[in-house]
């Protein structure tokens, strides 16, 4: 992709360039947000060239400004009865397609820029699912590492005591993300119920099955990612069978991506956490990994205590130097830069697909696309999680439960149709095989048309 944001020529390029320059001036300090906006804007040039009505309605200036940003203090008591204070956020970015929808992240790095980039991407991802969900994201600069279960509970209760007034099954439906899984959703849901005195199951997704949670939601992002890659591979007459795979992270997305990739016959040889990575030449033993990460909540380095042939390396970026045919970044944003991309390519990677949100920076994406690597962008490849959240909302509002296989089949079909939609959008606009352009265009067009239909506000 060449950046038309450098030298604008056509009316569409001038418009896009002007809006982006205004953004840069206004939000110069929000680097992650600007990065996410730039990637989308570059892809939209051909759409704006064919649809001047989007310029007339000034869609871009409107779509980059969140409907609202809610920011609040979260005050809670630690186990020593000390008063602790964090900052909480909910960015309700766009509800043109449906109620605001998107996860909550609890991580010390959380700030307004990260919240905005995630919520902005969520608009287009959610639109791609074909389900009626708008875009949002939230979280807090709270570090769950080393906290007791009771501290996690008190933090979640304090967080919900502020957030509850802004959410609801038809208003805004949060879910999990980094640092927020079934345990945290349970505590958040309990507090919402306590305050509102109502069992509004559809107010949060990612609940455990038994009180409104959907089967497959835990597995959905990782499984969905692998279903998406399976489509990319099929289209090139290949499969997962016997492929060597490297997955970064060892959280919710990574674990279930590893599970499904192994199920399809791949050999997953490495994964990581924020301290370092493990390499297991015999293939990762998922039972051990789940015990370490899901049960003990321990560090990945302890994996080598159980597997004598495995090794551990401190620091996480080195994971991309392990030779593989398929790389699945499933940890966090900007974990693959230009150098890491070039290393992967020179070691023979054939497919890169993003389980995390924005794990590859723009330089890395360009390296992959320019070198003929099959590249599955996050908005499309990791949409299975939020799609299954929307299936959870559907089950909650119809007061029913679907079986594991029923939800899994729906997820599989959604991932297939997202792939087709991105592929078709790319070729319609002359970018055959470029799923970055395809996903951005397909996600954008539905939202932009909705904005025009719903009038100026
Ligand atoms: N959960 C979901 O349904 C969805 C998640 N995503 C995205 O997937 C990614 C992973 O989320 P999820 O698996 O849910 O989160 P988890 O909290 O379950 O796991 C995150 C994993 O990434 C590692 N990690 C976190 N921050 C860093 C960092 N700065 N450097 C290196 N490793 C890091 C963590 O290591 P450690 O334990 O040491 O912190 C952990 O292994 C995120 O980008 C998220 O936005 C996208 C779609 C849906
Ligand atoms: O399931 C959801 O609502 C949130 C998923 C999410 O946070 C994401 O897609 O990044």
Short mmCIF file of C-alpha atoms and ligand atoms in Angstrom, two decimals:
data_model
loop_
_atom_site.label_atom_id
_atom_site.label_comp_id
_atom_site.label_asym_id
_atom_site.label_seq_id
_atom_site.Cartn_x
_atom_site.Cartn_y
_atom_site.Cartn_z
CA UNK A 1 0.00 0.00 0.00
CA UNK A 2 1.37 3.39 -0.86
CA UNK A 3 0.27 6.20 1.40
CA UNK A 4 -1.84 8.78 -0.47
CA UNK A 5 -1.79 10.72 2.77
CA UNK A 6 1.63 12.02 1.80
CA UNK A 7 0.95 13.48 -1.67
CA UNK A 8 -2.76 14.13 -2.22
CA UNK A 9 -3.97 14.42 -5.85
CA UNK A 10 -7.61 13.54 -6.51
CA UNK A 11 -10.57 15.23 -4.76
CA UNK A 12 -10.94 12.09 -2.62
CA UNK A 13 -7.26 12.10 -1.69
CA UNK A 14 -7.35 15.81 -0.86
CA UNK A 15 -10.41 15.30 1.36
CA UNK A 16 -8.93 12.30 3.17
CA UNK A 17 -5.60 14.05 3.55
CA UNK A 18 -7.23 17.21 4.95
CA UNK A 19 -9.22 15.29 7.57
CA UNK A 20 -6.13 13.30 8.58
CA UNK A 21 -4.02 16.47 8.92
CA UNK A 22 -6.71 17.95 11.19
CA UNK A 23 -6.66 14.75 13.26
CA UNK A 24 -2.88 14.87 13.58
CA UNK A 25 -3.02 18.44 14.88
CA UNK A 26 -5.81 17.75 17.33
CA UNK A 27 -4.69 14.34 18.59
CA UNK A 28 -0.91 14.48 18.00
CA UNK A 29 -0.32 12.74 21.34
CA UNK A 30 -2.67 9.80 20.59
CA UNK A 31 -0.24 7.73 18.53
CA UNK A 32 -2.12 4.41 18.57
CA UNK A 33 -5.37 6.11 17.60
CA UNK A 34 -3.72 8.00 14.72
CA UNK A 35 -2.08 4.75 13.55
CA UNK A 36 -5.45 2.98 13.40
CA UNK A 37 -7.06 5.91 11.58
CA UNK A 38 -4.23 6.17 9.05
CA UNK A 39 -4.48 2.48 8.14
CA UNK A 40 -8.19 2.82 7.42
CA UNK A 41 -7.94 6.15 5.61
CA UNK A 42 -5.32 4.79 3.19
CA UNK A 43 -7.67 1.94 2.26
CA UNK A 44 -10.65 4.21 1.67
CA UNK A 45 -9.25 6.30 -1.21
CA UNK A 46 -10.82 4.14 -3.97
CA UNK A 47 -14.19 4.15 -2.16
CA UNK A 48 -14.26 7.93 -1.88
CA UNK A 49 -13.24 8.23 -5.53
CA UNK A 50 -16.33 6.24 -6.52
CA UNK A 51 -18.68 7.68 -3.87
CA UNK A 52 -18.40 11.48 -3.68
CA UNK A 53 -21.55 11.46 -1.48
CA UNK A 54 -19.32 10.36 1.41
CA UNK A 55 -17.36 13.61 0.97
CA UNK A 56 -20.58 15.65 0.76
CA UNK A 57 -21.78 14.15 4.05
CA UNK A 58 -18.32 14.69 5.61
CA UNK A 59 -18.37 11.08 6.81
CA UNK A 60 -14.70 10.93 7.78
CA UNK A 61 -14.70 13.92 10.13
CA UNK A 62 -17.77 12.44 11.81
CA UNK A 63 -16.62 8.83 12.02
CA UNK A 64 -13.31 9.64 13.73
CA UNK A 65 -14.96 11.51 16.62
CA UNK A 66 -16.41 9.15 19.26
CA UNK A 67 -20.06 9.73 20.17
CA UNK A 68 -18.80 10.11 23.74
CA UNK A 69 -15.89 9.22 26.00
CA UNK A 70 -16.78 8.40 29.57
CA UNK A 71 -13.90 8.63 32.00
CA UNK A 72 -14.15 7.98 35.71
CA UNK A 73 -12.23 7.38 38.93
CA UNK A 74 -12.23 3.83 40.29
CA UNK A 75 -11.52 3.71 44.01
CA UNK A 76 -11.09 0.39 45.79
CA UNK A 77 -9.55 -1.20 48.87
CA UNK A 78 -6.60 -3.58 48.55
CA UNK A 79 -6.02 -6.53 50.90
CA UNK A 80 -4.13 -4.32 53.35
CA UNK A 81 -7.11 -1.91 53.47
CA UNK A 82 -5.14 0.74 51.57
CA UNK A 83 -7.23 2.95 49.28
CA UNK A 84 -6.21 2.47 45.64
CA UNK A 85 -7.20 4.67 42.71
CA UNK A 86 -7.36 3.90 38.98
CA UNK A 87 -8.81 5.58 35.89
CA UNK A 88 -11.63 3.86 34.05
CA UNK A 89 -12.91 4.53 30.52
CA UNK A 90 -15.70 3.66 28.15
CA UNK A 91 -15.40 4.99 24.60
CA UNK A 92 -18.81 4.77 22.91
CA UNK A 93 -17.62 5.38 19.39
CA UNK A 94 -20.45 4.64 16.98
CA UNK A 95 -23.89 3.01 17.32
CA UNK A 96 -25.17 3.40 13.78
CA UNK A 97 -25.33 -0.36 13.14
CA UNK A 98 -26.46 -1.46 16.64
CA UNK A 99 -25.85 -0.94 20.37
CA UNK A 100 -22.28 -0.07 21.35
CA UNK A 101 -20.30 -3.30 21.71
CA UNK A 102 -16.72 -4.11 22.62
CA UNK A 103 -14.47 -5.41 25.34
CA UNK A 104 -12.98 -4.05 28.56
CA UNK A 105 -9.21 -4.08 29.02
CA UNK A 106 -7.54 -4.04 32.45
CA UNK A 107 -3.86 -3.32 31.88
CA UNK A 108 -1.47 -0.66 33.27
CA UNK A 109 -0.84 0.68 29.73
CA UNK A 110 -4.50 1.67 29.22
CA UNK A 111 -4.96 5.33 28.25
CA UNK A 112 -7.31 7.35 26.07
CA UNK A 113 -5.33 6.76 22.88
CA UNK A 114 -5.40 2.97 23.31
CA UNK A 115 -9.10 3.01 24.22
CA UNK A 116 -9.90 5.13 21.14
CA UNK A 117 -7.91 2.99 18.72
CA UNK A 118 -9.58 -0.16 19.99
CA UNK A 119 -13.09 1.35 19.91
CA UNK A 120 -12.48 2.80 16.43
CA UNK A 121 -11.35 -0.57 15.03
CA UNK A 122 -14.32 -2.22 16.74
CA UNK A 123 -16.77 -0.18 14.62
CA UNK A 124 -15.53 -1.76 11.39
CA UNK A 125 -14.93 -5.23 12.84
CA UNK A 126 -18.45 -5.36 14.26
CA UNK A 127 -19.88 -4.16 10.97
CA UNK A 128 -18.00 -6.99 9.18
CA UNK A 129 -19.72 -9.63 11.34
CA UNK A 130 -23.01 -8.73 9.63
CA UNK A 131 -24.67 -8.60 13.06
CA UNK A 132 -26.34 -5.52 14.59
CA UNK A 133 -23.57 -4.21 16.86
CA UNK A 134 -21.89 -0.79 17.02
CA UNK A 135 -18.36 -0.02 18.20
CA UNK A 136 -17.06 0.66 21.72
CA UNK A 137 -14.23 -0.24 24.07
CA UNK A 138 -13.40 0.39 27.69
CA UNK A 139 -11.15 -0.55 30.54
CA UNK A 140 -8.85 0.77 33.22
CA UNK A 141 -5.14 1.28 33.91
CA UNK A 142 -5.47 -1.39 36.60
CA UNK A 143 -2.84 -4.16 36.71
CA UNK A 144 -4.45 -7.51 37.60
CA UNK A 145 -1.03 -9.22 37.90
CA UNK A 146 -0.29 -10.35 41.44
CA UNK A 147 -3.71 -9.27 42.75
CA UNK A 148 -5.70 -11.62 44.97
CA UNK A 149 -9.10 -12.88 43.87
CA UNK A 150 -10.71 -10.60 46.49
CA UNK A 151 -8.85 -7.55 45.13
CA UNK A 152 -9.98 -8.39 41.59
CA UNK A 153 -13.56 -8.64 42.87
CA UNK A 154 -13.44 -5.34 44.73
CA UNK A 155 -11.90 -3.60 41.71
CA UNK A 156 -14.58 -4.99 39.37
CA UNK A 157 -17.32 -3.91 41.77
CA UNK A 158 -15.89 -0.39 42.02
CA UNK A 159 -15.51 -0.21 38.22
CA UNK A 160 -19.13 -1.27 37.63
CA UNK A 161 -20.41 1.13 40.29
CA UNK A 162 -19.34 3.90 37.91
CA UNK A 163 -20.02 2.20 34.57
CA UNK A 164 -23.52 0.79 35.20
CA UNK A 165 -25.38 4.01 34.40
CA UNK A 166 -23.97 4.14 30.86
CA UNK A 167 -24.65 0.56 29.70
CA UNK A 168 -27.63 -1.73 29.03
CA UNK A 169 -28.66 -4.59 26.72
CA UNK A 170 -29.88 -2.11 24.05
CA UNK A 171 -27.41 0.66 24.88
CA UNK A 172 -23.89 -0.64 25.32
CA UNK A 173 -22.76 -4.21 25.98
CA UNK A 174 -19.19 -4.64 27.28
CA UNK A 175 -17.26 -7.95 27.29
CA UNK A 176 -13.70 -9.14 27.97
CA UNK A 177 -10.33 -8.21 26.48
CA UNK A 178 -6.80 -8.22 27.94
CA UNK A 179 -7.00 -8.86 31.69
CA UNK A 180 -10.76 -9.41 31.62
CA UNK A 181 -12.10 -12.96 31.32
CA UNK A 182 -14.94 -15.04 32.74
CA UNK A 183 -13.99 -14.35 36.35
CA UNK A 184 -14.01 -10.57 35.93
CA UNK A 185 -17.21 -10.58 33.83
CA UNK A 186 -18.87 -12.56 36.65
CA UNK A 187 -17.93 -9.96 39.27
CA UNK A 188 -18.95 -7.09 36.97
CA UNK A 189 -22.28 -8.76 36.22
CA UNK A 190 -22.95 -9.43 39.91
CA UNK A 191 -22.42 -5.78 40.76
CA UNK A 192 -24.60 -4.57 37.86
CA UNK A 193 -27.41 -6.84 39.12
CA UNK A 194 -26.98 -5.63 42.67
CA UNK A 195 -27.23 -1.98 41.65
CA UNK A 196 -30.03 -2.36 39.10
CA UNK A 197 -31.94 -5.12 40.93
CA UNK A 198 -32.55 -6.85 37.60
CA UNK A 199 -31.14 -9.92 35.85
CA UNK A 200 -30.48 -8.19 32.55
CA UNK A 201 -28.38 -10.99 31.08
CA UNK A 202 -27.74 -9.09 27.85
CA UNK A 203 -25.86 -6.24 29.54
CA UNK A 204 -22.50 -8.06 29.35
CA UNK A 205 -21.19 -10.91 27.21
CA UNK A 206 -18.52 -13.44 28.02
CA UNK A 207 -20.52 -14.59 31.03
CA UNK A 208 -19.95 -18.16 32.13
CA UNK A 209 -22.53 -20.64 30.89
CA UNK A 210 -25.16 -21.22 33.57
CA UNK A 211 -26.21 -17.61 34.17
CA UNK A 212 -26.53 -16.38 30.60
CA UNK A 213 -23.16 -17.09 28.99
CA UNK A 214 -22.93 -18.65 25.55
CA UNK A 215 -21.05 -21.84 24.86
CA UNK A 216 -18.05 -21.23 22.55
CA UNK A 217 -17.59 -17.57 23.61
CA UNK A 218 -14.41 -18.54 25.51
CA UNK A 219 -12.98 -20.30 22.47
CA UNK A 220 -14.49 -17.98 19.85
CA UNK A 221 -11.74 -15.48 19.05
CA UNK A 222 -9.02 -18.14 18.75
CA UNK A 223 -11.22 -20.62 16.89
CA UNK A 224 -12.54 -17.87 14.64
CA UNK A 225 -8.99 -16.79 13.80
CA UNK A 226 -8.09 -20.32 12.74
CA UNK A 227 -11.33 -20.69 10.74
CA UNK A 228 -10.41 -17.47 8.94
CA UNK A 229 -6.89 -18.71 8.16
CA UNK A 230 -8.35 -22.02 6.99
CA UNK A 231 -10.33 -20.05 4.37
CA UNK A 232 -7.20 -18.15 3.29
CA UNK A 233 -5.32 -21.45 2.97
CA UNK A 234 -8.13 -23.24 1.09
CA UNK A 235 -8.22 -20.43 -1.42
CA UNK A 236 -4.57 -21.20 -2.14
CA UNK A 237 -5.09 -24.97 -2.16
CA UNK A 238 -3.38 -25.46 1.17
CA UNK A 239 -4.34 -26.46 4.71
CA UNK A 240 -3.08 -26.37 8.30
CA UNK A 241 -1.98 -30.00 8.12
CA UNK A 242 1.69 -30.35 9.19
CA UNK A 243 2.32 -26.59 9.07
CA UNK A 244 4.63 -25.10 11.69
CA UNK A 245 2.89 -22.33 13.59
CA UNK A 246 4.10 -19.65 16.02
CA UNK A 247 1.53 -17.92 18.25
CA UNK A 248 2.35 -14.94 20.45
CA UNK A 249 0.62 -14.51 23.80
CA UNK A 250 -0.78 -17.26 26.00
CA UNK A 251 -4.06 -15.70 27.02
CA UNK A 252 -7.60 -16.35 25.88
CA UNK A 253 -7.08 -15.74 22.16
CA UNK A 254 -3.72 -17.53 21.92
CA UNK A 255 -4.78 -20.65 23.83
CA UNK A 256 -7.83 -21.33 21.67
CA UNK A 257 -6.02 -20.46 18.46
CA UNK A 258 -3.44 -23.10 19.44
CA UNK A 259 -6.20 -25.59 20.26
CA UNK A 260 -7.95 -25.23 16.90
CA UNK A 261 -4.71 -25.11 14.88
CA UNK A 262 -3.62 -28.37 16.55
CA UNK A 263 -7.07 -29.82 15.86
CA UNK A 264 -6.48 -29.08 12.15
CA UNK A 265 -3.14 -30.91 12.25
CA UNK A 266 -0.69 -28.03 12.64
CA UNK A 267 2.37 -28.13 14.89
CA UNK A 268 2.44 -25.08 17.16
CA UNK A 269 6.01 -24.68 18.42
CA UNK A 270 6.04 -21.40 20.34
CA UNK A 271 3.99 -18.97 22.42
CA UNK A 272 4.73 -16.18 24.90
CA UNK A 273 3.65 -13.88 27.68
CA UNK A 274 4.79 -10.35 28.43
CA UNK A 275 7.99 -11.68 30.10
CA UNK A 276 9.28 -14.07 27.43
CA UNK A 277 8.58 -16.96 25.09
CA UNK A 278 8.82 -20.73 25.06
CA UNK A 279 9.91 -22.90 22.15
CA UNK A 280 8.85 -26.55 22.16
CA UNK A 281 10.21 -28.45 19.13
CA UNK A 282 7.82 -31.35 19.87
CA UNK A 283 4.80 -29.07 19.69
CA UNK A 284 3.16 -27.23 22.59
CA UNK A 285 1.41 -29.40 25.16
CA UNK A 286 -1.86 -27.52 25.53
CA UNK A 287 -2.94 -29.23 28.74
CA UNK A 288 0.21 -27.99 30.45
CA UNK A 289 -0.21 -24.50 28.98
CA UNK A 290 -3.85 -24.29 30.13
CA UNK A 291 -2.92 -25.48 33.63
CA UNK A 292 -0.23 -22.78 33.88
CA UNK A 293 -2.24 -19.92 32.42
CA UNK A 294 -5.90 -20.66 33.11
CA UNK A 295 -5.67 -22.47 36.46
CA UNK A 296 -2.49 -21.31 38.20
CA UNK A 297 -2.33 -17.88 36.45
CA UNK A 298 1.44 -18.38 36.46
CA UNK A 299 4.27 -17.26 34.13
CA UNK A 300 5.00 -19.02 30.84
CA UNK A 301 8.58 -19.75 31.90
CA UNK A 302 7.29 -22.51 34.21
CA UNK A 303 6.34 -24.53 31.09
CA UNK A 304 9.92 -25.80 30.76
CA UNK A 305 9.66 -27.42 34.21
CA UNK A 306 7.28 -29.94 32.63
CA UNK A 307 8.86 -30.32 29.16
CA UNK A 308 12.59 -31.15 29.09
CA UNK A 309 12.99 -30.45 25.35
CA UNK A 310 11.42 -27.01 25.58
CA UNK A 311 13.38 -23.78 26.11
CA UNK A 312 12.49 -20.37 27.53
CA UNK A 313 13.86 -17.03 26.36
CA UNK A 314 13.40 -13.81 28.32
CA UNK A 315 11.83 -10.92 26.32
CA UNK A 316 8.92 -11.41 23.95
CA UNK A 317 9.90 -9.85 20.59
CA UNK A 318 12.38 -12.67 19.80
CA UNK A 319 9.50 -15.05 19.20
CA UNK A 320 9.30 -13.79 15.59
CA UNK A 321 12.79 -15.12 14.87
CA UNK A 322 11.52 -18.71 15.21
CA UNK A 323 11.05 -20.13 11.68
CA UNK A 324 7.40 -20.93 10.87
CA UNK A 325 4.99 -21.11 7.97
CA UNK A 326 2.10 -19.48 9.83
CA UNK A 327 2.44 -16.67 12.38
CA UNK A 328 -0.50 -15.73 14.59
CA UNK A 329 0.17 -12.63 16.73
CA UNK A 330 -2.32 -12.94 19.62
CA UNK A 331 -0.82 -10.77 22.40
CA UNK A 332 -1.13 -7.01 21.94
CA UNK A 333 -0.78 -3.97 19.64
CA UNK A 334 2.43 -3.21 17.74
CA UNK A 335 4.16 -6.47 18.61
CA UNK A 336 5.37 -6.89 14.99
CA UNK A 337 7.40 -4.03 13.55
CA UNK A 338 9.19 -3.80 10.20
CA UNK A 339 12.25 -5.70 11.45
CA UNK A 340 10.19 -8.53 12.93
CA UNK A 341 8.20 -8.74 9.68
CA UNK A 342 11.39 -8.96 7.60
CA UNK A 343 12.74 -11.68 9.91
CA UNK A 344 9.54 -13.70 9.56
CA UNK A 345 9.66 -13.32 5.78
CA UNK A 346 13.31 -14.31 5.46
CA UNK A 347 12.57 -17.38 7.60
CA UNK A 348 9.88 -18.49 5.15
CA UNK A 349 6.57 -17.40 6.71
CA UNK A 350 3.67 -17.84 4.26
CA UNK A 351 0.66 -16.66 6.29
CA UNK A 352 0.32 -14.01 9.00
CA UNK A 353 -3.09 -13.50 10.63
CA UNK A 354 -3.85 -11.17 13.51
CA UNK A 355 -5.60 -12.51 16.62
CA UNK A 356 -4.65 -9.41 18.60
CA UNK A 357 -5.85 -5.92 17.72
CA UNK A 358 -3.35 -4.00 15.53
CA UNK A 359 -0.40 -6.28 16.39
CA UNK A 360 1.42 -5.30 13.16
CA UNK A 361 2.44 -1.72 12.57
CA UNK A 362 2.02 -0.11 9.14
CA UNK A 363 5.60 -0.85 8.08
CA UNK A 364 5.14 -4.53 8.94
CA UNK A 365 1.83 -4.72 7.05
CA UNK A 366 3.48 -3.20 3.98
CA UNK A 367 6.34 -5.72 4.21
CA UNK A 368 3.86 -8.61 4.28
CA UNK A 369 1.73 -7.28 1.42
CA UNK A 370 4.71 -6.34 -0.77
CA UNK A 371 6.28 -9.77 -0.31
CA UNK A 372 3.20 -11.79 -1.23
CA UNK A 373 2.55 -13.06 2.30
CA UNK A 374 -1.11 -14.01 2.88
CA UNK A 375 -2.11 -11.43 5.47
CA UNK A 376 -5.29 -11.64 7.59
CA UNK A 377 -5.93 -8.26 9.27
CA UNK A 378 -7.30 -8.11 12.83
CA UNK A 379 -10.65 -6.52 12.02
CA UNK A 380 -11.58 -9.56 9.99
CA UNK A 381 -9.46 -12.36 11.44
CA UNK A 382 -10.30 -11.81 15.12
CA UNK A 383 -13.96 -10.88 14.64
CA UNK A 384 -15.12 -14.31 15.83
CA UNK A 385 -15.04 -13.21 19.47
CA UNK A 386 -17.37 -10.29 19.11
CA UNK A 387 -19.54 -12.21 16.63
CA UNK A 388 -20.09 -14.90 19.26
CA UNK A 389 -20.81 -12.17 21.79
CA UNK A 390 -23.60 -11.04 19.47
CA UNK A 391 -24.81 -14.66 19.39
CA UNK A 392 -24.78 -14.56 23.21
CA UNK A 393 -26.93 -11.40 23.08
CA UNK A 394 -29.34 -13.16 20.72
CA UNK A 395 -29.64 -16.13 23.10
CA UNK A 396 -30.15 -13.79 26.08
CA UNK A 397 -32.89 -11.80 24.42
CA UNK A 398 -34.73 -14.92 23.25
CA UNK A 399 -34.18 -16.52 26.70
CA UNK A 400 -32.65 -19.67 25.34
CA UNK A 401 -29.35 -21.56 25.07
CA UNK A 402 -27.85 -23.07 21.95
CA UNK A 403 -25.62 -26.17 22.00
CA UNK A 404 -21.84 -25.99 21.56
CA UNK A 405 -22.02 -27.37 18.02
CA UNK A 406 -24.80 -24.98 17.06
CA UNK A 407 -22.82 -21.91 18.14
CA UNK A 408 -19.58 -23.27 16.71
CA UNK A 409 -21.22 -23.85 13.33
CA UNK A 410 -22.64 -20.33 13.30
CA UNK A 411 -19.18 -18.95 14.21
CA UNK A 412 -17.56 -21.00 11.44
CA UNK A 413 -20.07 -19.70 8.88
CA UNK A 414 -19.61 -16.10 10.03
CA UNK A 415 -15.83 -16.37 9.60
CA UNK A 416 -16.29 -17.84 6.11
CA UNK A 417 -18.59 -15.03 5.08
CA UNK A 418 -16.30 -12.35 6.56
CA UNK A 419 -13.45 -13.80 4.50
CA UNK A 420 -15.54 -13.77 1.32
CA UNK A 421 -16.80 -10.25 1.94
CA UNK A 422 -13.26 -8.90 2.45
CA UNK A 423 -11.94 -10.76 -0.58
CA UNK A 424 -14.80 -9.50 -2.78
CA UNK A 425 -14.52 -5.91 -1.57
CA UNK A 426 -10.78 -5.97 -2.33
CA UNK A 427 -11.29 -7.23 -5.87
CA UNK A 428 -14.26 -4.89 -6.54
CA UNK A 429 -11.98 -1.94 -5.87
CA UNK A 430 -8.99 -3.34 -7.79
CA UNK A 431 -6.93 -4.65 -4.86
CA UNK A 432 -7.17 -8.40 -5.53
CA UNK A 433 -6.01 -10.45 -2.53
CA UNK A 434 -5.43 -7.44 -0.28
CA UNK A 435 -7.56 -8.24 2.77
CA UNK A 436 -6.44 -5.09 4.59
CA UNK A 437 -8.08 -2.90 1.97
CA UNK A 438 -10.97 -5.39 1.65
CA UNK A 439 -11.79 -5.49 5.36
CA UNK A 440 -11.53 -1.74 5.80
CA UNK A 441 -13.78 -1.04 2.81
CA UNK A 442 -16.37 -3.72 3.60
CA UNK A 443 -16.55 -2.65 7.26
CA UNK A 444 -16.69 1.05 6.42
CA UNK A 445 -19.32 1.07 3.67
CA UNK A 446 -22.13 -0.35 5.83
CA UNK A 447 -21.47 2.16 8.59
CA UNK A 448 -21.13 5.11 6.19
CA UNK A 449 -24.39 4.23 4.43
CA UNK A 450 -26.10 3.91 7.82
CA UNK A 451 -24.79 7.32 8.83
CA UNK A 452 -26.24 8.89 5.69
CA UNK A 453 -29.61 7.13 6.20
CA UNK A 454 -29.85 8.13 9.86
CA UNK A 455 -29.21 11.82 9.16
CA UNK A 456 -26.78 14.36 10.56
CA UNK A 457 -26.16 14.13 14.29
N1 LIG B 1 -10.64 -11.77 24.23
C1 LIG B 1 -11.22 -11.57 23.07
O1 LIG B 1 -12.31 -12.09 22.80
C2 LIG B 1 -10.57 -10.73 22.02
C3 LIG B 1 -9.30 -10.25 22.18
N2 LIG B 1 -8.70 -9.58 21.14
C4 LIG B 1 -7.35 -9.09 21.25
O2 LIG B 1 -6.47 -10.20 21.42
C5 LIG B 1 -5.30 -9.80 22.19
C6 LIG B 1 -5.16 -10.72 23.38
O3 LIG B 1 -6.32 -10.64 24.19
P1 LIG B 1 -6.71 -11.78 25.22
O4 LIG B 1 -6.12 -13.07 24.81
O5 LIG B 1 -8.17 -11.68 25.41
O6 LIG B 1 -6.04 -11.23 26.54
P2 LIG B 1 -5.43 -12.07 27.78
O7 LIG B 1 -5.33 -11.10 28.88
O8 LIG B 1 -6.20 -13.30 27.97
O9 LIG B 1 -3.99 -12.48 27.26
C7 LIG B 1 -3.09 -11.53 26.79
C8 LIG B 1 -1.78 -12.22 26.49
O10 LIG B 1 -0.91 -11.30 25.83
C9 LIG B 1 0.23 -11.06 26.66
N3 LIG B 1 0.54 -9.62 26.64
C10 LIG B 1 -0.21 -8.61 27.10
N4 LIG B 1 0.41 -7.44 26.95
C11 LIG B 1 1.58 -7.72 26.40
C12 LIG B 1 2.68 -6.94 25.99
N5 LIG B 1 2.68 -5.60 26.15
N6 LIG B 1 3.73 -7.57 25.43
C13 LIG B 1 3.71 -8.93 25.26
N7 LIG B 1 2.70 -9.71 25.63
C14 LIG B 1 1.66 -9.12 26.19
C15 LIG B 1 -0.18 -11.48 28.06
O11 LIG B 1 0.96 -11.79 28.84
P3 LIG B 1 0.94 -11.51 30.41
O12 LIG B 1 0.08 -12.60 30.99
O13 LIG B 1 2.35 -11.57 30.82
O14 LIG B 1 0.34 -10.15 30.60
C16 LIG B 1 -1.05 -12.67 27.73
O15 LIG B 1 -0.30 -13.80 27.42
C17 LIG B 1 -5.54 -8.32 22.51
O16 LIG B 1 -4.95 -7.53 21.49
C18 LIG B 1 -7.06 -8.18 22.43
O17 LIG B 1 -7.46 -6.86 22.19
C19 LIG B 1 -9.33 -9.41 19.94
C20 LIG B 1 -10.60 -9.87 19.75
C21 LIG B 1 -11.36 -10.47 20.80
O1 LIG B 2 -16.98 -9.66 22.58
C1 LIG B 2 -16.89 -8.46 22.63
O2 LIG B 2 -17.83 -7.68 22.75
C2 LIG B 2 -15.53 -7.78 22.61
C3 LIG B 2 -14.52 -8.38 21.75
C4 LIG B 2 -13.39 -7.44 21.62
O3 LIG B 2 -13.06 -6.73 22.54
C5 LIG B 2 -12.68 -7.33 20.37
O4 LIG B 2 -13.19 -7.80 19.35
O5 LIG B 2 -11.59 -6.74 20.34
#
